[in-house]
Amino acid sequence: QAFLCVTSTLNMAVFRDHLALEDLVGEMKQQIPSLRFGPLQRDGRIAVQGSFPALQLLRDFLLLKAKSLSEEDRRERKSHQRPRRKLQEHRGAAEMRNSTRDARREKRVLVLDTDIYHYLKWFYLKDLQGNDVVISGVTDGDITTVCIESAGSKAGAAQGLKAKKMIEDYSVELQKILRKERICFKERSRAGKQRHRQLCERLKAHYPRVLLIPYDTHLDVVGTAADVLGFTEEVNR
């Protein structure tokens, strides 16, 4: 299995109060013509298929769209509010201090294939983590949203941008060379599955750049084509 494209399901219902969803989907198709869109469902969900860079462009487009709608809402609410005096200034000052502390942390977000994220996390991300950068991921099926959080200082912001750029570069290169093979457990008993996993772990010593992702019914092997082929052949033997 090669990492060439991915299918993601978007929930467009959040835009329903502001936009006609059919028009928004048309705008998305116009903005990123390389993506393939499924039919828009009644609940606002739509399936989108394409490359990871194209999906990242779509995500950035939707975030900008959501931000602009949020700013329009705020301006509209302000126009209907009457001026009023400031109350509970001590509480407001405390809230400002808290928000300032939150603002000192900068967040950058990437969308990656889940298997590529696991490979990055195991072999690369440890070198990018530090006092100024914290990298975490939230997985939803084949897609993982990666959050790169850095200190709001000049040095922290630079480290965060550097980490984001390195992850983007790594993911593009890994997408070209990584392959995945699935080894299904032939034995259904817990003991049989455990023996199978232990065998794979022993063989992994000969393939240090292979990543094993265990599941209840199978084991995913992620690595270069040569490593994955050699590993699976040894397991089968």
mmCIF file of C-alpha atoms in Angstrom:
data_model
loop_
_atom_site.group_PDB
_atom_site.id
_atom_site.type_symbol
_atom_site.label_atom_id
_atom_site.label_comp_id
_atom_site.label_asym_id
_atom_site.label_seq_id
_atom_site.Cartn_x
_atom_site.Cartn_y
_atom_site.Cartn_z
ATOM 1 C CA GLN A 1 0.000 0.000 0.000
ATOM 2 C CA ALA A 2 1.480 3.338 -1.074
ATOM 3 C CA PHE A 3 0.717 6.677 0.595
ATOM 4 C CA LEU A 4 -0.540 8.578 -2.442
ATOM 5 C CA CYS A 5 -3.888 10.011 -1.388
ATOM 6 C CA VAL A 6 -6.378 9.944 1.434
ATOM 7 C CA THR A 7 -10.126 10.292 1.848
ATOM 8 C CA SER A 8 -11.442 12.605 4.545
ATOM 9 C CA THR A 9 -15.032 13.298 5.613
ATOM 10 C CA LEU A 10 -15.787 16.956 6.349
ATOM 11 C CA ASN A 11 -18.679 18.187 8.446
ATOM 12 C CA MET A 12 -19.853 21.378 6.743
ATOM 13 C CA ALA A 13 -22.862 21.839 9.036
ATOM 14 C CA VAL A 14 -20.973 24.471 11.068
ATOM 15 C CA PHE A 15 -21.285 26.853 8.083
ATOM 16 C CA ARG A 16 -25.005 26.239 7.552
ATOM 17 C CA ASP A 17 -26.153 29.316 9.532
ATOM 18 C CA HIS A 18 -23.954 31.617 7.443
ATOM 19 C CA LEU A 19 -23.697 30.165 3.943
ATOM 20 C CA ALA A 20 -25.471 27.992 1.420
ATOM 21 C CA LEU A 21 -23.484 24.766 1.670
ATOM 22 C CA GLU A 22 -23.860 24.004 -2.037
ATOM 23 C CA ASP A 23 -22.254 27.360 -2.874
ATOM 24 C CA LEU A 24 -19.441 26.722 -0.390
ATOM 25 C CA VAL A 25 -18.729 23.306 -1.921
ATOM 26 C CA GLY A 26 -18.649 24.924 -5.353
ATOM 27 C CA GLU A 27 -16.143 27.471 -4.071
ATOM 28 C CA MET A 28 -14.003 24.684 -2.596
ATOM 29 C CA LYS A 29 -13.969 22.846 -5.937
ATOM 30 C CA GLN A 30 -12.934 26.048 -7.682
ATOM 31 C CA GLN A 31 -10.190 26.824 -5.169
ATOM 32 C CA ILE A 32 -8.600 23.332 -5.223
ATOM 33 C CA PRO A 33 -9.571 21.572 -8.480
ATOM 34 C CA SER A 34 -7.228 18.617 -7.830
ATOM 35 C CA LEU A 35 -9.510 17.332 -5.045
ATOM 36 C CA ARG A 36 -12.393 14.942 -5.703
ATOM 37 C CA PHE A 37 -15.637 15.632 -3.839
ATOM 38 C CA GLY A 38 -18.442 13.210 -3.084
ATOM 39 C CA PRO A 39 -22.109 14.201 -2.846
ATOM 40 C CA LEU A 40 -23.134 16.626 -0.094
ATOM 41 C CA GLN A 41 -25.199 14.736 2.484
ATOM 42 C CA ARG A 42 -28.271 16.119 4.252
ATOM 43 C CA ASP A 43 -26.425 16.356 7.573
ATOM 44 C CA GLY A 44 -23.741 18.538 5.960
ATOM 45 C CA ARG A 45 -21.084 15.848 5.572
ATOM 46 C CA ILE A 46 -19.062 15.429 2.405
ATOM 47 C CA ALA A 47 -16.239 13.052 1.465
ATOM 48 C CA VAL A 48 -13.107 14.588 -0.060
ATOM 49 C CA GLN A 49 -10.236 12.658 -1.664
ATOM 50 C CA GLY A 50 -6.839 13.894 -2.758
ATOM 51 C CA SER A 51 -3.187 14.368 -1.857
ATOM 52 C CA PHE A 52 -2.099 15.585 1.558
ATOM 53 C CA PRO A 53 -0.841 18.981 0.311
ATOM 54 C CA ALA A 54 -4.187 19.559 -1.441
ATOM 55 C CA LEU A 55 -6.114 18.632 1.715
ATOM 56 C CA GLN A 56 -3.903 21.007 3.693
ATOM 57 C CA LEU A 57 -4.815 23.810 1.261
ATOM 58 C CA LEU A 58 -8.492 22.965 1.717
ATOM 59 C CA ARG A 59 -8.126 23.025 5.494
ATOM 60 C CA ASP A 60 -6.407 26.434 5.384
ATOM 61 C CA PHE A 61 -9.144 27.755 3.101
ATOM 62 C CA LEU A 62 -11.903 26.598 5.470
ATOM 63 C CA LEU A 63 -10.106 28.018 8.513
ATOM 64 C CA LEU A 64 -9.844 31.415 6.825
ATOM 65 C CA LYS A 65 -13.516 31.200 5.859
ATOM 66 C CA ALA A 66 -14.521 30.375 9.455
ATOM 67 C CA LYS A 67 -12.334 33.198 10.797
ATOM 68 C CA SER A 68 -13.862 35.768 8.459
ATOM 69 C CA LEU A 69 -17.396 34.681 9.426
ATOM 70 C CA SER A 70 -16.488 34.905 13.113
ATOM 71 C CA GLU A 71 -15.164 38.438 12.646
ATOM 72 C CA GLU A 72 -18.368 39.432 10.823
ATOM 73 C CA ASP A 73 -20.415 38.083 13.755
ATOM 74 C CA ARG A 74 -18.380 40.097 16.246
ATOM 75 C CA ARG A 75 -18.791 43.317 14.251
ATOM 76 C CA GLU A 76 -22.527 42.719 13.975
ATOM 77 C CA ARG A 77 -22.881 42.121 17.721
ATOM 78 C CA LYS A 78 -20.901 45.266 18.500
ATOM 79 C CA SER A 79 -23.150 47.379 16.275
ATOM 80 C CA HIS A 80 -26.190 46.284 18.337
ATOM 81 C CA GLN A 81 -24.601 46.757 21.767
ATOM 82 C CA ARG A 82 -25.045 49.965 23.762
ATOM 83 C CA PRO A 83 -21.972 51.485 25.415
ATOM 84 C CA ARG A 84 -21.730 50.516 29.075
ATOM 85 C CA ARG A 85 -19.382 51.113 31.968
ATOM 86 C CA LYS A 86 -16.629 48.687 32.887
ATOM 87 C CA LEU A 87 -17.574 46.499 35.852
ATOM 88 C CA GLN A 88 -15.457 44.335 38.137
ATOM 89 C CA GLU A 89 -12.170 45.716 36.898
ATOM 90 C CA HIS A 90 -10.123 43.434 39.143
ATOM 91 C CA ARG A 91 -11.710 40.374 37.519
ATOM 92 C CA GLY A 92 -11.193 41.820 34.075
ATOM 93 C CA ALA A 93 -7.535 42.439 34.836
ATOM 94 C CA ALA A 94 -7.103 38.838 35.959
ATOM 95 C CA GLU A 95 -8.788 37.571 32.806
ATOM 96 C CA MET A 96 -6.502 39.774 30.732
ATOM 97 C CA ARG A 97 -3.446 38.349 32.453
ATOM 98 C CA ASN A 98 -4.678 34.810 31.773
ATOM 99 C CA SER A 99 -5.371 35.573 28.137
ATOM 100 C CA THR A 100 -1.917 37.160 27.841
ATOM 101 C CA ARG A 101 -0.353 33.972 29.174
ATOM 102 C CA ASP A 102 -2.361 31.942 26.640
ATOM 103 C CA ALA A 103 -1.340 34.315 23.865
ATOM 104 C CA ARG A 104 2.301 33.637 24.632
ATOM 105 C CA ARG A 105 1.843 30.127 23.281
ATOM 106 C CA GLU A 106 1.657 29.938 19.507
ATOM 107 C CA LYS A 107 -0.076 27.015 17.787
ATOM 108 C CA ARG A 108 0.423 25.734 14.271
ATOM 109 C CA VAL A 109 -1.591 22.870 12.797
ATOM 110 C CA LEU A 110 -0.837 20.281 10.106
ATOM 111 C CA VAL A 111 -2.911 17.410 8.705
ATOM 112 C CA LEU A 112 -1.043 14.145 8.025
ATOM 113 C CA ASP A 113 -1.770 10.559 7.117
ATOM 114 C CA THR A 114 -2.003 8.624 10.401
ATOM 115 C CA ASP A 115 0.640 6.022 9.475
ATOM 116 C CA ILE A 116 3.072 8.708 8.348
ATOM 117 C CA TYR A 117 2.434 10.554 11.620
ATOM 118 C CA HIS A 118 3.213 7.417 13.631
ATOM 119 C CA TYR A 119 6.415 6.899 11.633
ATOM 120 C CA LEU A 120 7.414 10.538 12.148
ATOM 121 C CA LYS A 121 6.619 10.337 15.841
ATOM 122 C CA TRP A 122 8.729 7.210 16.346
ATOM 123 C CA PHE A 123 11.782 8.176 14.291
ATOM 124 C CA TYR A 124 11.860 11.976 13.951
ATOM 125 C CA LEU A 125 9.687 13.989 16.347
ATOM 126 C CA LYS A 126 11.791 13.327 19.451
ATOM 127 C CA ASP A 127 14.531 15.499 17.971
ATOM 128 C CA LEU A 128 12.065 18.343 17.332
ATOM 129 C CA GLN A 129 10.507 18.393 20.819
ATOM 130 C CA GLY A 130 12.097 20.679 23.401
ATOM 131 C CA ASN A 131 11.461 23.316 26.014
ATOM 132 C CA ASP A 132 10.139 25.729 23.394
ATOM 133 C CA VAL A 133 8.196 23.245 21.230
ATOM 134 C CA VAL A 134 5.520 20.672 22.122
ATOM 135 C CA ILE A 135 4.133 18.459 19.350
ATOM 136 C CA SER A 136 0.920 16.463 19.788
ATOM 137 C CA GLY A 137 -1.510 14.674 17.491
ATOM 138 C CA VAL A 138 -5.231 13.902 17.448
ATOM 139 C CA THR A 139 -6.088 10.884 15.284
ATOM 140 C CA ASP A 140 -9.387 10.415 13.460
ATOM 141 C CA GLY A 141 -9.108 7.256 11.353
ATOM 142 C CA ASP A 142 -6.680 7.738 8.449
ATOM 143 C CA ILE A 143 -6.096 11.401 9.322
ATOM 144 C CA THR A 144 -4.103 12.854 12.237
ATOM 145 C CA THR A 145 -4.189 16.558 13.082
ATOM 146 C CA VAL A 146 -0.776 17.595 14.393
ATOM 147 C CA CYS A 147 -0.520 20.585 16.747
ATOM 148 C CA ILE A 148 2.860 22.328 17.091
ATOM 149 C CA GLU A 149 2.778 24.532 20.175
ATOM 150 C CA SER A 150 5.674 26.880 20.885
ATOM 151 C CA ALA A 151 6.551 29.670 23.292
ATOM 152 C CA GLY A 152 5.359 33.085 22.145
ATOM 153 C CA SER A 153 8.826 34.556 22.425
ATOM 154 C CA LYS A 154 10.822 35.363 19.299
ATOM 155 C CA ALA A 155 13.040 32.326 19.820
ATOM 156 C CA GLY A 156 10.054 30.072 20.566
ATOM 157 C CA ALA A 157 8.185 31.259 17.470
ATOM 158 C CA ALA A 158 11.252 30.580 15.344
ATOM 159 C CA GLN A 159 11.541 27.064 16.798
ATOM 160 C CA GLY A 160 7.847 26.418 16.126
ATOM 161 C CA LEU A 161 8.145 27.517 12.499
ATOM 162 C CA LYS A 162 11.288 25.411 12.096
ATOM 163 C CA ALA A 163 9.521 22.342 13.524
ATOM 164 C CA LYS A 164 6.498 22.877 11.235
ATOM 165 C CA LYS A 165 8.731 23.226 8.165
ATOM 166 C CA MET A 166 10.720 20.097 9.062
ATOM 167 C CA ILE A 167 7.551 18.038 9.619
ATOM 168 C CA GLU A 168 6.168 19.210 6.264
ATOM 169 C CA ASP A 169 9.432 18.319 4.504
ATOM 170 C CA TYR A 170 9.708 14.944 6.242
ATOM 171 C CA SER A 171 6.087 14.041 5.465
ATOM 172 C CA VAL A 172 6.491 14.857 1.757
ATOM 173 C CA GLU A 173 9.613 12.692 1.498
ATOM 174 C CA LEU A 174 8.131 9.848 3.538
ATOM 175 C CA GLN A 175 4.995 9.880 1.405
ATOM 176 C CA LYS A 176 7.225 9.036 -1.583
ATOM 177 C CA ILE A 177 9.197 6.171 -0.015
ATOM 178 C CA LEU A 178 7.022 4.549 2.668
ATOM 179 C CA ARG A 179 4.954 1.447 2.093
ATOM 180 C CA LYS A 180 2.610 -0.452 4.383
ATOM 181 C CA GLU A 181 1.935 -4.163 4.565
ATOM 182 C CA ARG A 182 -0.721 -5.763 6.771
ATOM 183 C CA ILE A 183 0.026 -9.042 8.536
ATOM 184 C CA CYS A 184 -3.193 -10.689 9.700
ATOM 185 C CA PHE A 185 -3.089 -12.966 12.736
ATOM 186 C CA LYS A 186 -3.914 -16.491 11.631
ATOM 187 C CA GLU A 187 -4.485 -17.696 15.179
ATOM 188 C CA ARG A 188 -7.522 -16.282 16.935
ATOM 189 C CA SER A 189 -6.517 -17.119 20.505
ATOM 190 C CA ARG A 190 -4.914 -14.441 22.646
ATOM 191 C CA ALA A 191 -1.861 -16.643 23.216
ATOM 192 C CA GLY A 192 -1.472 -17.233 19.479
ATOM 193 C CA LYS A 193 -1.658 -13.533 18.700
ATOM 194 C CA GLN A 194 0.870 -12.819 21.431
ATOM 195 C CA ARG A 195 3.313 -15.364 19.955
ATOM 196 C CA HIS A 196 2.892 -13.749 16.558
ATOM 197 C CA ARG A 197 3.624 -10.292 17.977
ATOM 198 C CA GLN A 198 6.689 -11.574 19.833
ATOM 199 C CA LEU A 199 8.015 -13.152 16.638
ATOM 200 C CA CYS A 200 7.623 -9.840 14.797
ATOM 201 C CA GLU A 201 9.351 -7.943 17.606
ATOM 202 C CA ARG A 202 12.332 -10.340 17.468
ATOM 203 C CA LEU A 203 12.621 -9.992 13.695
ATOM 204 C CA LYS A 204 12.406 -6.213 13.959
ATOM 205 C CA ALA A 205 15.939 -6.140 15.380
ATOM 206 C CA HIS A 206 17.137 -6.864 11.836
ATOM 207 C CA TYR A 207 15.002 -4.038 10.418
ATOM 208 C CA PRO A 208 15.557 -1.033 12.720
ATOM 209 C CA ARG A 209 13.801 1.434 10.361
ATOM 210 C CA VAL A 210 10.581 -0.581 10.245
ATOM 211 C CA LEU A 211 7.645 0.552 12.378
ATOM 212 C CA LEU A 212 5.205 -2.032 13.748
ATOM 213 C CA ILE A 213 1.695 -0.789 14.572
ATOM 214 C CA PRO A 214 -0.216 -3.496 16.487
ATOM 215 C CA TYR A 215 -3.973 -3.972 16.359
ATOM 216 C CA ASP A 216 -6.201 -6.668 17.821
ATOM 217 C CA THR A 217 -6.572 -8.648 14.598
ATOM 218 C CA HIS A 218 -3.501 -7.648 12.596
ATOM 219 C CA LEU A 219 -0.149 -5.890 12.541
ATOM 220 C CA ASP A 220 0.710 -3.035 10.184
ATOM 221 C CA VAL A 221 4.323 -2.883 8.973
ATOM 222 C CA VAL A 222 5.457 0.564 7.781
ATOM 223 C CA GLY A 223 8.817 1.283 6.156
ATOM 224 C CA THR A 224 10.633 1.468 2.828
ATOM 225 C CA ALA A 225 9.586 -1.009 0.140
ATOM 226 C CA ALA A 226 12.745 -3.088 0.606
ATOM 227 C CA ASP A 227 12.435 -3.244 4.404
ATOM 228 C CA VAL A 228 8.722 -4.060 4.369
ATOM 229 C CA LEU A 229 9.185 -6.776 1.751
ATOM 230 C CA GLY A 230 12.129 -8.355 3.579
ATOM 231 C CA PHE A 231 10.366 -8.230 6.937
ATOM 232 C CA THR A 232 7.089 -9.763 5.744
ATOM 233 C CA GLU A 233 8.913 -12.524 3.848
ATOM 234 C CA GLU A 234 10.806 -13.482 7.000
ATOM 235 C CA VAL A 235 7.581 -13.500 9.036
ATOM 236 C CA ASN A 236 5.905 -15.747 6.473
ATOM 237 C CA ARG A 237 8.843 -18.147 6.521
#
